[in-house]
PDB file of C-alpha atoms in Angstrom:
ATOM      1  CA  ASP A  14      78.710 176.407 182.064  1.00 73.00           C
ATOM      2  CA  ALA A  15      78.031 173.027 180.448  1.00 87.00           C
ATOM      3  CA  ARG A  16      76.858 170.299 182.768  1.00 94.00           C
ATOM      4  CA  VAL A  17      75.211 166.899 182.798  1.00 97.00           C
ATOM      5  CA  THR A  18      71.588 167.146 183.853  1.00 97.00           C
ATOM      6  CA  GLN A  19      69.781 164.329 185.618  1.00 98.00           C
ATOM      7  CA  THR A  20      66.157 163.920 186.631  1.00 98.00           C
ATOM      8  CA  PRO A  21      64.671 163.205 189.051  1.00 98.00           C
ATOM      9  CA  ARG A  22      67.067 164.281 191.794  1.00 97.00           C
ATOM     10  CA  HIS A  23      65.171 162.245 194.367  1.00 97.00           C
ATOM     11  CA  LYS A  24      62.708 159.421 193.987  1.00 98.00           C
ATOM     12  CA  VAL A  25      60.902 157.387 196.627  1.00 98.00           C
ATOM     13  CA  THR A  26      58.843 154.534 195.324  1.00 98.00           C
ATOM     14  CA  GLU A  27      57.385 151.247 196.399  1.00 97.00           C
ATOM     15  CA  MET A  28      58.713 147.851 195.513  1.00 97.00           C
ATOM     16  CA  GLY A  29      57.403 146.652 192.178  1.00 97.00           C
ATOM     17  CA  GLN A  30      56.991 150.087 190.665  1.00 98.00           C
ATOM     18  CA  GLU A  31      58.726 151.209 187.493  1.00 98.00           C
ATOM     19  CA  VAL A  32      61.408 153.855 187.826  1.00 98.00           C
ATOM     20  CA  THR A  33      62.789 155.881 184.931  1.00 98.00           C
ATOM     21  CA  MET A  34      65.800 158.131 185.302  1.00 98.00           C
ATOM     22  CA  ARG A  35      66.815 160.590 182.607  1.00 98.00           C
ATOM     23  CA  CYS A  36      70.081 162.221 181.687  1.00 98.00           C
ATOM     24  CA  GLN A  37      71.058 164.984 179.314  1.00 98.00           C
ATOM     25  CA  PRO A  38      74.788 164.666 178.555  1.00 97.00           C
ATOM     26  CA  ILE A  39      76.990 167.622 177.754  1.00 95.00           C
ATOM     27  CA  LEU A  40      76.554 168.733 174.161  1.00 94.00           C
ATOM     28  CA  GLY A  41      79.324 167.335 172.000  1.00 91.00           C
ATOM     29  CA  HIS A  42      80.238 164.491 174.337  1.00 92.00           C
ATOM     30  CA  ASN A  43      80.047 161.120 172.637  1.00 89.00           C
ATOM     31  CA  THR A  44      80.329 158.777 175.613  1.00 91.00           C
ATOM     32  CA  VAL A  45      77.628 158.355 178.237  1.00 93.00           C
ATOM     33  CA  PHE A  46      77.732 156.243 181.362  1.00 93.00           C
ATOM     34  CA  TRP A  47      75.336 155.122 184.042  1.00 96.00           C
ATOM     35  CA  TYR A  48      76.842 154.379 187.448  1.00 95.00           C
ATOM     36  CA  ARG A  49      75.261 153.245 190.688  1.00 96.00           C
ATOM     37  CA  GLN A  50      76.817 154.231 194.013  1.00 96.00           C
ATOM     38  CA  THR A  51      76.214 152.603 197.381  1.00 94.00           C
ATOM     39  CA  MET A  52      78.213 152.675 200.591  1.00 89.00           C
ATOM     40  CA  MET A  53      78.967 148.975 200.294  1.00 89.00           C
ATOM     41  CA  GLN A  54      79.926 148.726 196.629  1.00 89.00           C
ATOM     42  CA  GLY A  55      81.102 152.212 195.738  1.00 91.00           C
ATOM     43  CA  LEU A  56      80.664 153.311 192.123  1.00 92.00           C
ATOM     44  CA  GLU A  57      79.585 150.481 189.837  1.00 91.00           C
ATOM     45  CA  LEU A  58      79.330 150.828 186.084  1.00 91.00           C
ATOM     46  CA  LEU A  59      75.908 149.817 184.822  1.00 93.00           C
ATOM     47  CA  ALA A  60      76.007 150.867 181.163  1.00 92.00           C
ATOM     48  CA  TYR A  61      78.266 152.624 178.690  1.00 89.00           C
ATOM     49  CA  PHE A  62      77.343 154.196 175.349  1.00 91.00           C
ATOM     50  CA  ARG A  63      79.569 155.562 172.643  1.00 89.00           C
ATOM     51  CA  ASN A  64      77.950 157.574 169.875  1.00 90.00           C
ATOM     52  CA  ARG A  65      74.603 156.332 171.256  1.00 92.00           C
ATOM     53  CA  ALA A  66      75.535 152.692 170.720  1.00 90.00           C
ATOM     54  CA  PRO A  67      75.535 150.506 173.834  1.00 89.00           C
ATOM     55  CA  LEU A  68      79.019 149.090 174.295  1.00 86.00           C
ATOM     56  CA  ASP A  69      78.904 147.585 177.733  1.00 81.00           C
ATOM     57  CA  ASP A  70      75.997 146.782 179.999  1.00 82.00           C
ATOM     58  CA  SER A  71      77.531 143.770 181.680  1.00 82.00           C
ATOM     59  CA  GLY A  72      77.209 145.425 185.078  1.00 84.00           C
ATOM     60  CA  MET A  73      73.468 145.792 184.776  1.00 90.00           C
ATOM     61  CA  PRO A  74      70.903 143.214 185.989  1.00 87.00           C
ATOM     62  CA  LYS A  75      69.285 142.512 182.635  1.00 88.00           C
ATOM     63  CA  ASP A  76      66.083 141.091 184.006  1.00 93.00           C
ATOM     64  CA  ARG A  77      64.977 144.392 185.483  1.00 96.00           C
ATOM     65  CA  PHE A  78      67.241 147.151 184.220  1.00 97.00           C
ATOM     66  CA  SER A  79      67.405 148.682 180.770  1.00 96.00           C
ATOM     67  CA  ALA A  80      69.394 151.604 179.393  1.00 96.00           C
ATOM     68  CA  GLU A  81      68.807 153.442 176.145  1.00 95.00           C
ATOM     69  CA  MET A  82      69.856 156.539 174.250  1.00 96.00           C
ATOM     70  CA  PRO A  83      66.940 157.487 172.022  1.00 94.00           C
ATOM     71  CA  ASP A  84      68.905 160.499 170.803  1.00 93.00           C
ATOM     72  CA  ALA A  85      72.181 162.288 171.472  1.00 93.00           C
ATOM     73  CA  THR A  86      70.617 164.555 174.083  1.00 95.00           C
ATOM     74  CA  LEU A  87      68.874 161.928 176.178  1.00 97.00           C
ATOM     75  CA  ALA A  88      69.907 158.774 177.999  1.00 97.00           C
ATOM     76  CA  THR A  89      67.471 156.782 180.104  1.00 98.00           C
ATOM     77  CA  LEU A  90      67.828 154.121 182.772  1.00 97.00           C
ATOM     78  CA  LYS A  91      64.745 152.143 183.608  1.00 97.00           C
ATOM     79  CA  ILE A  92      64.122 149.714 186.454  1.00 97.00           C
ATOM     80  CA  GLN A  93      61.068 147.490 186.228  1.00 97.00           C
ATOM     81  CA  PRO A  94      60.103 146.146 188.682  1.00 97.00           C
ATOM     82  CA  SER A  95      62.077 148.004 191.342  1.00 97.00           C
ATOM     83  CA  GLU A  96      63.294 146.282 194.503  1.00 97.00           C
ATOM     84  CA  PRO A  97      64.560 147.629 197.839  1.00 97.00           C
ATOM     85  CA  ARG A  98      68.114 146.537 196.962  1.00 96.00           C
ATOM     86  CA  ASP A  99      68.023 148.999 194.054  1.00 97.00           C
ATOM     87  CA  SER A 100      68.106 151.879 196.544  1.00 97.00           C
ATOM     88  CA  ALA A 101      71.218 153.871 195.672  1.00 97.00           C
ATOM     89  CA  VAL A 102      72.425 157.034 193.995  1.00 98.00           C
ATOM     90  CA  TYR A 103      72.442 156.694 190.223  1.00 98.00           C
ATOM     91  CA  PHE A 104      74.891 158.894 188.366  1.00 98.00           C
ATOM     92  CA  CYS A 105      75.007 159.700 184.703  1.00 97.00           C
ATOM     93  CA  ALA A 106      78.311 160.884 183.283  1.00 95.00           C
ATOM     94  CA  SER A 107      79.495 161.958 179.874  1.00 94.00           C
ATOM     95  CA  GLY A 108      82.884 162.373 178.247  1.00 90.00           C
ATOM     96  CA  GLN A 109      84.645 163.162 175.039  1.00 85.00           C
ATOM     97  CA  GLY A 110      85.861 159.616 174.644  1.00 69.00           C
ATOM     98  CA  THR A 111      89.124 160.613 173.015  1.00 67.00           C
ATOM     99  CA  SER A 112      92.578 159.437 173.873  1.00 57.00           C
ATOM    100  CA  ALA A 113      93.402 162.983 174.911  1.00 57.00           C
ATOM    101  CA  PHE A 114      90.931 162.921 177.785  1.00 64.00           C
ATOM    102  CA  PRO A 115      90.367 159.278 178.636  1.00 67.00           C
ATOM    103  CA  GLY A 116      89.864 159.778 182.335  1.00 73.00           C
ATOM    104  CA  GLU A 117      87.785 162.913 182.365  1.00 85.00           C
ATOM    105  CA  LEU A 118      84.145 162.190 182.969  1.00 90.00           C
ATOM    106  CA  PHE A 119      81.616 164.844 183.876  1.00 94.00           C
ATOM    107  CA  PHE A 120      79.027 163.585 186.309  1.00 96.00           C
ATOM    108  CA  GLY A 121      75.503 164.747 186.857  1.00 97.00           C
ATOM    109  CA  GLU A 122      74.302 165.501 190.368  1.00 97.00           C
ATOM    110  CA  GLY A 123      72.775 162.053 190.658  1.00 97.00           C
ATOM    111  CA  SER A 124      69.345 160.585 191.214  1.00 98.00           C
ATOM    112  CA  ARG A 125      68.834 159.339 194.764  1.00 97.00           C
ATOM    113  CA  LEU A 126      66.465 156.384 194.626  1.00 98.00           C
ATOM    114  CA  THR A 127      64.751 154.843 197.631  1.00 98.00           C
ATOM    115  CA  VAL A 128      62.643 151.750 197.077  1.00 98.00           C
ATOM    116  CA  LEU A 129      60.426 150.870 200.042  1.00 97.00           C
TER     117      LEU A 129
ATOM    118  CA  ARG B  13      91.159 140.734 195.049  1.00 70.00           C
ATOM    119  CA  LYS B  14      89.442 143.941 193.922  1.00 80.00           C
ATOM    120  CA  GLU B  15      90.874 145.644 190.871  1.00 88.00           C
ATOM    121  CA  VAL B  16      91.343 148.957 192.642  1.00 93.00           C
ATOM    122  CA  GLU B  17      91.731 149.116 196.400  1.00 94.00           C
ATOM    123  CA  GLN B  18      91.858 152.060 198.742  1.00 95.00           C
ATOM    124  CA  ASP B  19      91.958 152.491 202.493  1.00 93.00           C
ATOM    125  CA  PRO B  20      88.466 153.843 203.244  1.00 92.00           C
ATOM    126  CA  GLY B  21      89.740 155.942 206.160  1.00 91.00           C
ATOM    127  CA  PRO B  22      88.589 158.257 207.539  1.00 94.00           C
ATOM    128  CA  PHE B  23      91.805 160.195 207.740  1.00 96.00           C
ATOM    129  CA  ASN B  24      91.280 162.883 210.365  1.00 97.00           C
ATOM    130  CA  VAL B  25      93.965 165.556 210.169  1.00 97.00           C
ATOM    131  CA  PRO B  26      94.404 169.094 211.514  1.00 97.00           C
ATOM    132  CA  GLU B  27      94.520 172.080 209.208  1.00 98.00           C
ATOM    133  CA  GLY B  28      97.963 172.570 207.762  1.00 98.00           C
ATOM    134  CA  ALA B  29      98.922 168.922 207.967  1.00 97.00           C
ATOM    135  CA  THR B  30     100.328 166.884 205.125  1.00 98.00           C
ATOM    136  CA  VAL B  31      98.385 163.752 204.299  1.00 97.00           C
ATOM    137  CA  ALA B  32      98.948 160.994 201.777  1.00 96.00           C
ATOM    138  CA  PHE B  33      96.689 158.300 200.343  1.00 93.00           C
ATOM    139  CA  ASN B  34      97.673 155.228 198.432  1.00 94.00           C
ATOM    140  CA  CYS B  35      95.684 153.177 195.985  1.00 96.00           C
ATOM    141  CA  THR B  36      96.686 149.766 194.643  1.00 96.00           C
ATOM    142  CA  TYR B  37      95.587 148.238 191.361  1.00 94.00           C
ATOM    143  CA  SER B  38      95.749 144.616 190.351  1.00 91.00           C
ATOM    144  CA  ASN B  39      95.866 144.745 186.540  1.00 86.00           C
ATOM    145  CA  SER B  40      99.465 145.307 185.496  1.00 85.00           C
ATOM    146  CA  ALA B  41      98.259 146.261 182.012  1.00 82.00           C
ATOM    147  CA  SER B  42      96.521 149.369 183.365  1.00 82.00           C
ATOM    148  CA  GLN B  43      97.790 152.422 181.589  1.00 80.00           C
ATOM    149  CA  SER B  44      96.032 155.508 182.869  1.00 86.00           C
ATOM    150  CA  PHE B  45      95.370 156.704 186.380  1.00 91.00           C
ATOM    151  CA  PHE B  46      93.412 159.515 187.946  1.00 93.00           C
ATOM    152  CA  TRP B  47      92.219 160.968 191.214  1.00 96.00           C
ATOM    153  CA  TYR B  48      88.660 162.163 191.576  1.00 96.00           C
ATOM    154  CA  ARG B  49      87.211 164.103 194.474  1.00 97.00           C
ATOM    155  CA  GLN B  50      83.681 163.629 195.791  1.00 97.00           C
ATOM    156  CA  ASP B  51      82.184 165.992 198.334  1.00 97.00           C
ATOM    157  CA  CYS B  52      79.494 164.694 200.669  1.00 94.00           C
ATOM    158  CA  ARG B  53      76.238 164.049 198.757  1.00 93.00           C
ATOM    159  CA  LYS B  54      77.733 165.460 195.560  1.00 96.00           C
ATOM    160  CA  GLU B  55      78.970 164.031 192.313  1.00 97.00           C
ATOM    161  CA  PRO B  56      82.582 162.936 191.692  1.00 96.00           C
ATOM    162  CA  LYS B  57      84.810 165.438 189.900  1.00 96.00           C
ATOM    163  CA  LEU B  58      88.189 164.929 188.292  1.00 94.00           C
ATOM    164  CA  LEU B  59      90.955 166.225 190.557  1.00 95.00           C
ATOM    165  CA  MET B  60      94.022 165.314 188.551  1.00 93.00           C
ATOM    166  CA  SER B  61      95.579 162.809 186.221  1.00 90.00           C
ATOM    167  CA  VAL B  62      98.556 160.775 187.373  1.00 91.00           C
ATOM    168  CA  TYR B  63     101.516 160.708 185.025  1.00 83.00           C
ATOM    169  CA  SER B  64     104.400 158.279 185.061  1.00 84.00           C
ATOM    170  CA  SER B  65     106.817 161.031 186.003  1.00 85.00           C
ATOM    171  CA  GLY B  66     104.564 162.280 188.784  1.00 86.00           C
ATOM    172  CA  ASN B  67     102.785 165.572 188.676  1.00 91.00           C
ATOM    173  CA  GLU B  68     101.945 168.460 190.931  1.00 94.00           C
ATOM    174  CA  ASP B  69      99.045 170.873 191.006  1.00 94.00           C
ATOM    175  CA  GLY B  70      99.436 173.435 193.743  1.00 96.00           C
ATOM    176  CA  ARG B  71      99.268 171.630 197.073  1.00 97.00           C
ATOM    177  CA  PHE B  72      98.465 168.304 195.428  1.00 97.00           C
ATOM    178  CA  THR B  73     101.035 165.814 194.174  1.00 97.00           C
ATOM    179  CA  ALA B  74     100.210 162.566 192.429  1.00 96.00           C
ATOM    180  CA  GLN B  75     102.683 159.771 191.842  1.00 95.00           C
ATOM    181  CA  LEU B  76     102.674 156.409 190.133  1.00 94.00           C
ATOM    182  CA  ASN B  77     104.707 153.376 191.093  1.00 93.00           C
ATOM    183  CA  ARG B  78     104.289 150.799 188.328  1.00 92.00           C
ATOM    184  CA  ALA B  79     106.594 148.241 189.892  1.00 92.00           C
ATOM    185  CA  SER B  80     104.484 148.056 193.023  1.00 93.00           C
ATOM    186  CA  GLN B  81     101.246 148.885 191.203  1.00 93.00           C
ATOM    187  CA  TYR B  82     100.105 151.779 193.290  1.00 93.00           C
ATOM    188  CA  ILE B  83      99.367 155.443 192.905  1.00 96.00           C
ATOM    189  CA  SER B  84      99.489 158.055 195.610  1.00 96.00           C
ATOM    190  CA  LEU B  85      98.038 161.448 196.343  1.00 97.00           C
ATOM    191  CA  LEU B  86      99.809 163.858 198.658  1.00 97.00           C
ATOM    192  CA  ILE B  87      98.063 166.934 200.007  1.00 98.00           C
ATOM    193  CA  ARG B  88     100.232 169.557 201.646  1.00 98.00           C
ATOM    194  CA  ASP B  89      99.050 172.328 203.965  1.00 98.00           C
ATOM    195  CA  SER B  90      95.592 170.794 204.100  1.00 98.00           C
ATOM    196  CA  LYS B  91      92.577 173.105 204.242  1.00 98.00           C
ATOM    197  CA  LEU B  92      89.138 172.588 205.734  1.00 98.00           C
ATOM    198  CA  SER B  93      87.828 172.650 202.156  1.00 97.00           C
ATOM    199  CA  ASP B  94      89.910 169.581 201.309  1.00 98.00           C
ATOM    200  CA  SER B  95      87.507 167.468 203.374  1.00 98.00           C
ATOM    201  CA  ALA B  96      86.010 165.027 200.883  1.00 98.00           C
ATOM    202  CA  THR B  97      86.283 161.484 199.619  1.00 97.00           C
ATOM    203  CA  TYR B  98      89.128 160.888 197.174  1.00 98.00           C
ATOM    204  CA  LEU B  99      88.495 158.245 194.531  1.00 97.00           C
ATOM    205  CA  CYS B 100      91.282 156.441 192.760  1.00 95.00           C
ATOM    206  CA  VAL B 101      90.477 155.664 189.119  1.00 93.00           C
ATOM    207  CA  VAL B 102      92.269 153.288 186.797  1.00 90.00           C
ATOM    208  CA  ILE B 103      91.725 152.625 183.124  1.00 85.00           C
ATOM    209  CA  ARG B 104      91.958 148.883 182.769  1.00 74.00           C
ATOM    210  CA  GLY B 105      94.151 147.531 180.028  1.00 59.00           C
ATOM    211  CA  TYR B 106      95.407 149.150 176.876  1.00 52.00           C
ATOM    212  CA  GLY B 107      93.743 151.618 174.567  1.00 51.00           C
ATOM    213  CA  GLY B 108      92.566 154.089 177.162  1.00 49.00           C
ATOM    214  CA  SER B 109      88.921 153.348 176.569  1.00 55.00           C
ATOM    215  CA  GLN B 110      86.648 155.246 178.909  1.00 55.00           C
ATOM    216  CA  GLY B 111      84.533 152.130 179.129  1.00 63.00           C
ATOM    217  CA  ASN B 112      87.257 150.540 181.170  1.00 74.00           C
ATOM    218  CA  LEU B 113      87.347 153.156 183.927  1.00 83.00           C
ATOM    219  CA  ILE B 114      87.452 151.414 187.290  1.00 88.00           C
ATOM    220  CA  PHE B 115      86.714 153.455 190.399  1.00 92.00           C
ATOM    221  CA  GLY B 116      88.009 152.663 193.855  1.00 94.00           C
ATOM    222  CA  LYS B 117      85.597 153.022 196.761  1.00 94.00           C
ATOM    223  CA  GLY B 118      87.378 156.098 197.970  1.00 95.00           C
ATOM    224  CA  THR B 119      89.329 157.387 200.956  1.00 96.00           C
ATOM    225  CA  LYS B 120      87.546 159.815 203.221  1.00 96.00           C
ATOM    226  CA  LEU B 121      89.499 162.822 204.434  1.00 97.00           C
ATOM    227  CA  SER B 122      88.321 165.065 207.233  1.00 97.00           C
ATOM    228  CA  VAL B 123      90.361 168.186 207.951  1.00 98.00           C
ATOM    229  CA  LYS B 124      89.699 169.676 211.374  1.00 96.00           C
ATOM    230  CA  PRO B 125      90.337 173.247 212.554  1.00 95.00           C
TER     231      PRO B 125
END
């Protein structure tokens, strides 16, 4: 059963530390997304890749966040330095990116980040 | 005004009840609409697409009203297992690009015995 895999599932860190989250999209999917979810804001798009190329990262604080896809099987989201307001659940999702399935994204289980 | 708005609820209903949620969207150029379901502390999962003619999947019916710019989800004969948060999703603009998926904050449903 194909699924999106995210690590770590939980992370507690102190303010100022670097945090790296990793995602393995479903094999064959060509779109990858990073979302952040909080009670206040809901799901916010941070970054979007198609065929490994970054297409949209306008939702991401550029001064501290960075997203990359070094290869088709790995997407990373890095926060440096982390701040308490970054505490949230970070979801990675992948999709086929075709007009036939525009709305179907497959989400990973999320990385729950707590910054003290 | 937010692009996609939902009543956060919670909607507390007894088993067997019929419950309906609405979701409004502000961009009249939006073309594609979906409902996702998110269980507590889990990831969102696609529940169903919303077609212009309306569509049904078992106890679930989704409808689109373009004139009033809202979509709805109706759940009949609700089950305890339907308890979850239901997220309205809209693809902004034309082209159907997944990069333009906009999620609502969700409506929480709690079905009680």
